[in-house]
């Protein structure tokens, strides 16, 4: 069965530094991968999507890479701010036309001022 | 646009009771999904729908039922609630283009079964 792993431990970094979150998967070859942000007591919010034929995607201070050989995606937040503190979820697409996603357990990021 | 709305926000049920979690979206999205999220676990897909009148099981459908009579609404029915159904439930919708699309989530319903 498909398995997705994200850093289970919280990631603590200083304001202004770059945060790097990891998503590893096994037994699967997704057509694309998505990253979501989830704040406490709220639903996930979509951030970025990267397709299997794309190596890198950027949006403002966010950058995602996708290595289908390593079966890994990295999510970077540059010049991090305390407002970036949240849980970040990795999700892989499966099921073709149904657009179904399988989610990782998420990584809690805490940015210290 | 309100996006995806869910009611109620919180609910406590006794074992064996039934209830319906409501989900409505105003974005005219064809695809809708129900997930549950347990502490420390990822979102698990319960049921999904690719259009009005079409529903299918996800990863964890046991104990739940859904219907999709309109594009906007996708209610989730719990029959004979059990403590194992204590969780936070999220509804989501999407409009894939070329089989690719982000999902828009509602604020969630926190359900406790005692």
PDB file of C-alpha atoms in Angstrom:
ATOM      1  CA  UNK A   1       0.000   0.000   0.000  1.00  0.00           C
ATOM      2  CA  UNK A   2       1.059   3.613  -0.444  1.00  0.00           C
ATOM      3  CA  UNK A   3       3.004   5.123   2.397  1.00  0.00           C
ATOM      4  CA  UNK A   4       3.893   8.772   2.952  1.00  0.00           C
ATOM      5  CA  UNK A   5       6.303   9.933   5.613  1.00  0.00           C
ATOM      6  CA  UNK A   6       6.838  13.432   6.915  1.00  0.00           C
ATOM      7  CA  UNK A   7       9.050  14.553   9.788  1.00  0.00           C
ATOM      8  CA  UNK A   8       7.037  13.467  12.805  1.00  0.00           C
ATOM      9  CA  UNK A   9       8.936  15.767  15.133  1.00  0.00           C
ATOM     10  CA  UNK A  10       8.255  19.477  15.222  1.00  0.00           C
ATOM     11  CA  UNK A  11      10.679  21.715  13.363  1.00  0.00           C
ATOM     12  CA  UNK A  12      11.841  24.745  15.343  1.00  0.00           C
ATOM     13  CA  UNK A  13      13.705  27.504  13.530  1.00  0.00           C
ATOM     14  CA  UNK A  14      14.636  31.138  14.067  1.00  0.00           C
ATOM     15  CA  UNK A  15      12.859  33.932  12.254  1.00  0.00           C
ATOM     16  CA  UNK A  16      14.582  34.822   8.997  1.00  0.00           C
ATOM     17  CA  UNK A  17      16.016  31.344   8.420  1.00  0.00           C
ATOM     18  CA  UNK A  18      14.920  28.904   5.739  1.00  0.00           C
ATOM     19  CA  UNK A  19      12.651  26.070   6.846  1.00  0.00           C
ATOM     20  CA  UNK A  20      12.936  22.789   4.934  1.00  0.00           C
ATOM     21  CA  UNK A  21      10.272  20.116   5.306  1.00  0.00           C
ATOM     22  CA  UNK A  22      10.562  16.622   3.860  1.00  0.00           C
ATOM     23  CA  UNK A  23       7.994  14.287   2.332  1.00  0.00           C
ATOM     24  CA  UNK A  24       9.017  10.736   1.385  1.00  0.00           C
ATOM     25  CA  UNK A  25       6.791   8.136  -0.226  1.00  0.00           C
ATOM     26  CA  UNK A  26       6.998   4.472  -1.143  1.00  0.00           C
ATOM     27  CA  UNK A  27       5.151   1.981  -3.340  1.00  0.00           C
ATOM     28  CA  UNK A  28       3.749   4.688  -5.518  1.00  0.00           C
ATOM     29  CA  UNK A  29       4.354   6.895  -8.557  1.00  0.00           C
ATOM     30  CA  UNK A  30       2.085   9.936  -8.211  1.00  0.00           C
ATOM     31  CA  UNK A  31       1.252  12.126 -11.179  1.00  0.00           C
ATOM     32  CA  UNK A  32       1.553  15.163  -8.919  1.00  0.00           C
ATOM     33  CA  UNK A  33       2.057  16.198  -5.339  1.00  0.00           C
ATOM     34  CA  UNK A  34       0.533  18.994  -3.272  1.00  0.00           C
ATOM     35  CA  UNK A  35       1.432  20.876  -0.109  1.00  0.00           C
ATOM     36  CA  UNK A  36      -1.157  22.268   2.308  1.00  0.00           C
ATOM     37  CA  UNK A  37      -0.985  24.411   5.417  1.00  0.00           C
ATOM     38  CA  UNK A  38      -3.183  23.657   8.426  1.00  0.00           C
ATOM     39  CA  UNK A  39      -3.651  25.956  11.403  1.00  0.00           C
ATOM     40  CA  UNK A  40      -5.056  24.646  14.716  1.00  0.00           C
ATOM     41  CA  UNK A  41      -8.815  24.103  14.562  1.00  0.00           C
ATOM     42  CA  UNK A  42      -9.015  24.868  10.845  1.00  0.00           C
ATOM     43  CA  UNK A  43      -9.178  22.969   7.575  1.00  0.00           C
ATOM     44  CA  UNK A  44      -6.105  22.573   5.341  1.00  0.00           C
ATOM     45  CA  UNK A  45      -5.359  25.334   2.856  1.00  0.00           C
ATOM     46  CA  UNK A  46      -3.722  24.601  -0.495  1.00  0.00           C
ATOM     47  CA  UNK A  47      -0.266  26.108  -1.066  1.00  0.00           C
ATOM     48  CA  UNK A  48       1.516  24.557  -4.047  1.00  0.00           C
ATOM     49  CA  UNK A  49       1.193  21.761  -6.594  1.00  0.00           C
ATOM     50  CA  UNK A  50       4.054  20.159  -8.509  1.00  0.00           C
ATOM     51  CA  UNK A  51       3.733  17.646 -11.338  1.00  0.00           C
ATOM     52  CA  UNK A  52       5.900  14.574 -11.864  1.00  0.00           C
ATOM     53  CA  UNK A  53       7.665  16.185 -14.848  1.00  0.00           C
ATOM     54  CA  UNK A  54       8.540  19.342 -12.880  1.00  0.00           C
ATOM     55  CA  UNK A  55      11.669  19.536 -10.738  1.00  0.00           C
ATOM     56  CA  UNK A  56      10.872  22.738  -8.889  1.00  0.00           C
ATOM     57  CA  UNK A  57       7.998  25.165  -8.303  1.00  0.00           C
ATOM     58  CA  UNK A  58       8.079  28.565  -6.599  1.00  0.00           C
ATOM     59  CA  UNK A  59       5.494  30.920  -5.164  1.00  0.00           C
ATOM     60  CA  UNK A  60       6.706  34.007  -3.333  1.00  0.00           C
ATOM     61  CA  UNK A  61       8.766  32.700  -0.352  1.00  0.00           C
ATOM     62  CA  UNK A  62       7.760  29.087  -0.969  1.00  0.00           C
ATOM     63  CA  UNK A  63       9.640  26.531  -3.047  1.00  0.00           C
ATOM     64  CA  UNK A  64       8.819  22.874  -3.689  1.00  0.00           C
ATOM     65  CA  UNK A  65      11.035  20.253  -5.305  1.00  0.00           C
ATOM     66  CA  UNK A  66       9.974  16.836  -6.551  1.00  0.00           C
ATOM     67  CA  UNK A  67      12.476  14.009  -7.097  1.00  0.00           C
ATOM     68  CA  UNK A  68      10.654  10.982  -8.524  1.00  0.00           C
ATOM     69  CA  UNK A  69      13.849   8.891  -8.420  1.00  0.00           C
ATOM     70  CA  UNK A  70      14.358   9.459  -4.688  1.00  0.00           C
ATOM     71  CA  UNK A  71      10.553   9.457  -4.171  1.00  0.00           C
ATOM     72  CA  UNK A  72      10.887  12.660  -2.202  1.00  0.00           C
ATOM     73  CA  UNK A  73       9.567  16.213  -2.129  1.00  0.00           C
ATOM     74  CA  UNK A  74      11.149  19.084  -0.218  1.00  0.00           C
ATOM     75  CA  UNK A  75       9.187  22.160   0.846  1.00  0.00           C
ATOM     76  CA  UNK A  76      11.150  25.327   1.623  1.00  0.00           C
ATOM     77  CA  UNK A  77      10.023  28.547   3.268  1.00  0.00           C
ATOM     78  CA  UNK A  78      12.647  31.269   2.917  1.00  0.00           C
ATOM     79  CA  UNK A  79      12.930  34.275   5.264  1.00  0.00           C
ATOM     80  CA  UNK A  80      10.561  32.506   7.652  1.00  0.00           C
ATOM     81  CA  UNK A  81       8.268  34.520   9.922  1.00  0.00           C
ATOM     82  CA  UNK A  82       6.400  33.614  13.131  1.00  0.00           C
ATOM     83  CA  UNK A  83       3.188  33.783  11.052  1.00  0.00           C
ATOM     84  CA  UNK A  84       4.487  30.777   9.084  1.00  0.00           C
ATOM     85  CA  UNK A  85       4.096  28.609  12.201  1.00  0.00           C
ATOM     86  CA  UNK A  86       1.585  25.872  11.341  1.00  0.00           C
ATOM     87  CA  UNK A  87       1.360  22.224  10.348  1.00  0.00           C
ATOM     88  CA  UNK A  88       2.311  21.505   6.744  1.00  0.00           C
ATOM     89  CA  UNK A  89       0.792  18.517   4.970  1.00  0.00           C
ATOM     90  CA  UNK A  90       2.115  16.696   1.949  1.00  0.00           C
ATOM     91  CA  UNK A  91      -0.449  14.979  -0.308  1.00  0.00           C
ATOM     92  CA  UNK A  92      -0.012  12.636  -3.249  1.00  0.00           C
ATOM     93  CA  UNK A  93      -2.526  12.266  -6.054  1.00  0.00           C
ATOM     94  CA  UNK A  94      -3.849   8.833  -6.893  1.00  0.00           C
ATOM     95  CA  UNK A  95      -6.951   7.435  -8.525  1.00  0.00           C
ATOM     96  CA  UNK A  96      -6.465   9.170 -11.868  1.00  0.00           C
ATOM     97  CA  UNK A  97      -9.519  11.167 -12.877  1.00  0.00           C
ATOM     98  CA  UNK A  98     -11.027  11.078  -9.368  1.00  0.00           C
ATOM     99  CA  UNK A  99      -8.366  13.523  -8.099  1.00  0.00           C
ATOM    100  CA  UNK A 100      -8.127  11.607  -4.826  1.00  0.00           C
ATOM    101  CA  UNK A 101      -5.297  12.500  -2.449  1.00  0.00           C
ATOM    102  CA  UNK A 102      -3.445  10.529   0.190  1.00  0.00           C
ATOM    103  CA  UNK A 103      -2.079  12.743   2.965  1.00  0.00           C
ATOM    104  CA  UNK A 104       0.980  12.528   5.150  1.00  0.00           C
ATOM    105  CA  UNK A 105       0.663  13.109   8.899  1.00  0.00           C
ATOM    106  CA  UNK A 106       2.132  16.599   8.612  1.00  0.00           C
ATOM    107  CA  UNK A 107       5.076  18.455  10.119  1.00  0.00           C
ATOM    108  CA  UNK A 108       4.580  21.118  12.769  1.00  0.00           C
ATOM    109  CA  UNK A 109       6.724  24.161  12.067  1.00  0.00           C
ATOM    110  CA  UNK A 110       7.418  26.667  14.837  1.00  0.00           C
ATOM    111  CA  UNK A 111       9.219  29.886  13.879  1.00  0.00           C
ATOM    112  CA  UNK A 112      10.708  31.662  16.872  1.00  0.00           C
ATOM    113  CA  UNK A 113      10.951  35.479  16.836  1.00  0.00           C
TER     114      UNK A 113
ATOM    115  CA  UNK B   1     -18.180  33.113  -2.154  1.00  0.00           C
ATOM    116  CA  UNK B   2     -18.484  31.327   1.162  1.00  0.00           C
ATOM    117  CA  UNK B   3     -16.433  28.395  -0.212  1.00  0.00           C
ATOM    118  CA  UNK B   4     -17.026  25.130   1.637  1.00  0.00           C
ATOM    119  CA  UNK B   5     -19.242  25.326   4.713  1.00  0.00           C
ATOM    120  CA  UNK B   6     -19.856  22.598   7.277  1.00  0.00           C
ATOM    121  CA  UNK B   7     -22.385  22.243  10.057  1.00  0.00           C
ATOM    122  CA  UNK B   8     -22.341  21.681  12.948  1.00  0.00           C
ATOM    123  CA  UNK B   9     -18.939  22.835  14.227  1.00  0.00           C
ATOM    124  CA  UNK B  10     -19.110  20.586  17.280  1.00  0.00           C
ATOM    125  CA  UNK B  11     -21.301  17.678  18.301  1.00  0.00           C
ATOM    126  CA  UNK B  12     -21.413  15.135  21.099  1.00  0.00           C
ATOM    127  CA  UNK B  13     -23.234  11.885  20.367  1.00  0.00           C
ATOM    128  CA  UNK B  14     -24.074   8.935  22.547  1.00  0.00           C
ATOM    129  CA  UNK B  15     -23.128   5.462  21.355  1.00  0.00           C
ATOM    130  CA  UNK B  16     -25.765   4.145  18.969  1.00  0.00           C
ATOM    131  CA  UNK B  17     -27.154   7.539  17.979  1.00  0.00           C
ATOM    132  CA  UNK B  18     -27.208   8.728  14.382  1.00  0.00           C
ATOM    133  CA  UNK B  19     -26.500  12.095  12.821  1.00  0.00           C
ATOM    134  CA  UNK B  20     -25.825  13.843   9.519  1.00  0.00           C
ATOM    135  CA  UNK B  21     -22.872  16.131   8.943  1.00  0.00           C
ATOM    136  CA  UNK B  22     -23.750  18.789   6.405  1.00  0.00           C
ATOM    137  CA  UNK B  23     -21.408  20.084   3.701  1.00  0.00           C
ATOM    138  CA  UNK B  24     -22.185  22.730   1.088  1.00  0.00           C
ATOM    139  CA  UNK B  25     -19.998  24.422  -1.501  1.00  0.00           C
ATOM    140  CA  UNK B  26     -20.850  27.422  -3.674  1.00  0.00           C
ATOM    141  CA  UNK B  27     -17.994  27.146  -6.176  1.00  0.00           C
ATOM    142  CA  UNK B  28     -19.825  24.829  -8.594  1.00  0.00           C
ATOM    143  CA  UNK B  29     -17.201  22.145  -8.066  1.00  0.00           C
ATOM    144  CA  UNK B  30     -18.023  18.704  -9.427  1.00  0.00           C
ATOM    145  CA  UNK B  31     -15.814  16.763  -7.039  1.00  0.00           C
ATOM    146  CA  UNK B  32     -16.429  16.526  -3.312  1.00  0.00           C
ATOM    147  CA  UNK B  33     -14.762  14.510  -0.537  1.00  0.00           C
ATOM    148  CA  UNK B  34     -15.192  13.588   3.111  1.00  0.00           C
ATOM    149  CA  UNK B  35     -12.140  13.023   5.334  1.00  0.00           C
ATOM    150  CA  UNK B  36     -11.594  12.263   8.974  1.00  0.00           C
ATOM    151  CA  UNK B  37      -8.531  13.417  10.894  1.00  0.00           C
ATOM    152  CA  UNK B  38      -7.455  11.761  14.121  1.00  0.00           C
ATOM    153  CA  UNK B  39      -4.727  13.226  16.384  1.00  0.00           C
ATOM    154  CA  UNK B  40      -1.258  12.595  14.941  1.00  0.00           C
ATOM    155  CA  UNK B  41      -2.706  10.959  11.850  1.00  0.00           C
ATOM    156  CA  UNK B  42      -3.108  12.139   8.308  1.00  0.00           C
ATOM    157  CA  UNK B  43      -6.438  12.847   6.704  1.00  0.00           C
ATOM    158  CA  UNK B  44      -8.213   9.626   5.732  1.00  0.00           C
ATOM    159  CA  UNK B  45     -10.680   9.590   2.842  1.00  0.00           C
ATOM    160  CA  UNK B  46     -14.139   8.274   3.819  1.00  0.00           C
ATOM    161  CA  UNK B  47     -16.226   8.826   0.675  1.00  0.00           C
ATOM    162  CA  UNK B  48     -15.995  10.915  -2.446  1.00  0.00           C
ATOM    163  CA  UNK B  49     -18.205  12.033  -5.314  1.00  0.00           C
ATOM    164  CA  UNK B  50     -17.317  13.097  -8.856  1.00  0.00           C
ATOM    165  CA  UNK B  51     -20.738  14.599  -9.559  1.00  0.00           C
ATOM    166  CA  UNK B  52     -24.379  14.659  -8.573  1.00  0.00           C
ATOM    167  CA  UNK B  53     -25.735  11.121  -8.255  1.00  0.00           C
ATOM    168  CA  UNK B  54     -22.267   9.511  -8.186  1.00  0.00           C
ATOM    169  CA  UNK B  55     -20.537   8.449  -4.957  1.00  0.00           C
ATOM    170  CA  UNK B  56     -17.833   5.940  -4.101  1.00  0.00           C
ATOM    171  CA  UNK B  57     -16.007   4.578  -1.073  1.00  0.00           C
ATOM    172  CA  UNK B  58     -12.671   5.858   0.057  1.00  0.00           C
ATOM    173  CA  UNK B  59     -10.159   4.305   2.429  1.00  0.00           C
ATOM    174  CA  UNK B  60     -12.319   4.144   5.602  1.00  0.00           C
ATOM    175  CA  UNK B  61     -16.037   3.995   4.639  1.00  0.00           C
ATOM    176  CA  UNK B  62     -17.340   1.561   7.278  1.00  0.00           C
ATOM    177  CA  UNK B  63     -20.021   3.086   9.510  1.00  0.00           C
ATOM    178  CA  UNK B  64     -20.749   5.964   7.137  1.00  0.00           C
ATOM    179  CA  UNK B  65     -23.027   6.730   4.210  1.00  0.00           C
ATOM    180  CA  UNK B  66     -23.252   9.619   1.762  1.00  0.00           C
ATOM    181  CA  UNK B  67     -25.561  10.971  -0.894  1.00  0.00           C
ATOM    182  CA  UNK B  68     -25.116  13.597  -3.612  1.00  0.00           C
ATOM    183  CA  UNK B  69     -28.427  14.790  -4.968  1.00  0.00           C
ATOM    184  CA  UNK B  70     -27.137  18.246  -5.975  1.00  0.00           C
ATOM    185  CA  UNK B  71     -23.793  19.703  -7.052  1.00  0.00           C
ATOM    186  CA  UNK B  72     -23.681  21.889  -3.944  1.00  0.00           C
ATOM    187  CA  UNK B  73     -24.440  19.444  -1.134  1.00  0.00           C
ATOM    188  CA  UNK B  74     -22.648  16.321   0.080  1.00  0.00           C
ATOM    189  CA  UNK B  75     -23.994  15.173   3.479  1.00  0.00           C
ATOM    190  CA  UNK B  76     -22.262  12.442   5.507  1.00  0.00           C
ATOM    191  CA  UNK B  77     -24.485  10.149   7.556  1.00  0.00           C
ATOM    192  CA  UNK B  78     -23.307   8.297  10.658  1.00  0.00           C
ATOM    193  CA  UNK B  79     -25.516   5.389  11.664  1.00  0.00           C
ATOM    194  CA  UNK B  80     -25.123   3.766  15.087  1.00  0.00           C
ATOM    195  CA  UNK B  81     -22.292   5.994  16.275  1.00  0.00           C
ATOM    196  CA  UNK B  82     -19.320   4.270  17.932  1.00  0.00           C
ATOM    197  CA  UNK B  83     -16.439   5.720  20.027  1.00  0.00           C
ATOM    198  CA  UNK B  84     -14.081   4.888  17.131  1.00  0.00           C
ATOM    199  CA  UNK B  85     -15.882   7.574  15.106  1.00  0.00           C
ATOM    200  CA  UNK B  86     -14.701  10.306  17.476  1.00  0.00           C
ATOM    201  CA  UNK B  87     -12.690  12.522  15.142  1.00  0.00           C
ATOM    202  CA  UNK B  88     -12.594  15.782  13.232  1.00  0.00           C
ATOM    203  CA  UNK B  89     -14.405  15.557   9.912  1.00  0.00           C
ATOM    204  CA  UNK B  90     -13.500  17.687   6.922  1.00  0.00           C
ATOM    205  CA  UNK B  91     -15.382  18.136   3.696  1.00  0.00           C
ATOM    206  CA  UNK B  92     -13.536  19.285   0.574  1.00  0.00           C
ATOM    207  CA  UNK B  93     -14.290  20.109  -3.029  1.00  0.00           C
ATOM    208  CA  UNK B  94     -12.285  20.473  -6.208  1.00  0.00           C
ATOM    209  CA  UNK B  95     -12.611  21.225  -9.905  1.00  0.00           C
ATOM    210  CA  UNK B  96      -9.827  19.290 -11.611  1.00  0.00           C
ATOM    211  CA  UNK B  97      -8.509  20.469 -14.951  1.00  0.00           C
ATOM    212  CA  UNK B  98      -6.732  17.802 -16.898  1.00  0.00           C
ATOM    213  CA  UNK B  99      -7.113  15.480 -13.882  1.00  0.00           C
ATOM    214  CA  UNK B 100      -5.223  17.943 -11.684  1.00  0.00           C
ATOM    215  CA  UNK B 101      -6.653  20.225  -9.041  1.00  0.00           C
ATOM    216  CA  UNK B 102      -6.274  21.494  -5.515  1.00  0.00           C
ATOM    217  CA  UNK B 103      -8.869  20.733  -2.894  1.00  0.00           C
ATOM    218  CA  UNK B 104     -10.741  23.388  -0.924  1.00  0.00           C
ATOM    219  CA  UNK B 105     -11.559  22.397   2.628  1.00  0.00           C
ATOM    220  CA  UNK B 106     -14.302  23.384   5.005  1.00  0.00           C
ATOM    221  CA  UNK B 107     -13.638  24.389   8.647  1.00  0.00           C
ATOM    222  CA  UNK B 108     -14.401  20.906   9.991  1.00  0.00           C
ATOM    223  CA  UNK B 109     -16.816  19.278  12.432  1.00  0.00           C
ATOM    224  CA  UNK B 110     -15.453  18.011  15.733  1.00  0.00           C
ATOM    225  CA  UNK B 111     -17.432  14.934  16.767  1.00  0.00           C
ATOM    226  CA  UNK B 112     -17.208  13.129  20.091  1.00  0.00           C
ATOM    227  CA  UNK B 113     -18.988   9.812  20.656  1.00  0.00           C
ATOM    228  CA  UNK B 114     -19.344   8.776  24.309  1.00  0.00           C
TER     229      UNK B 114
END
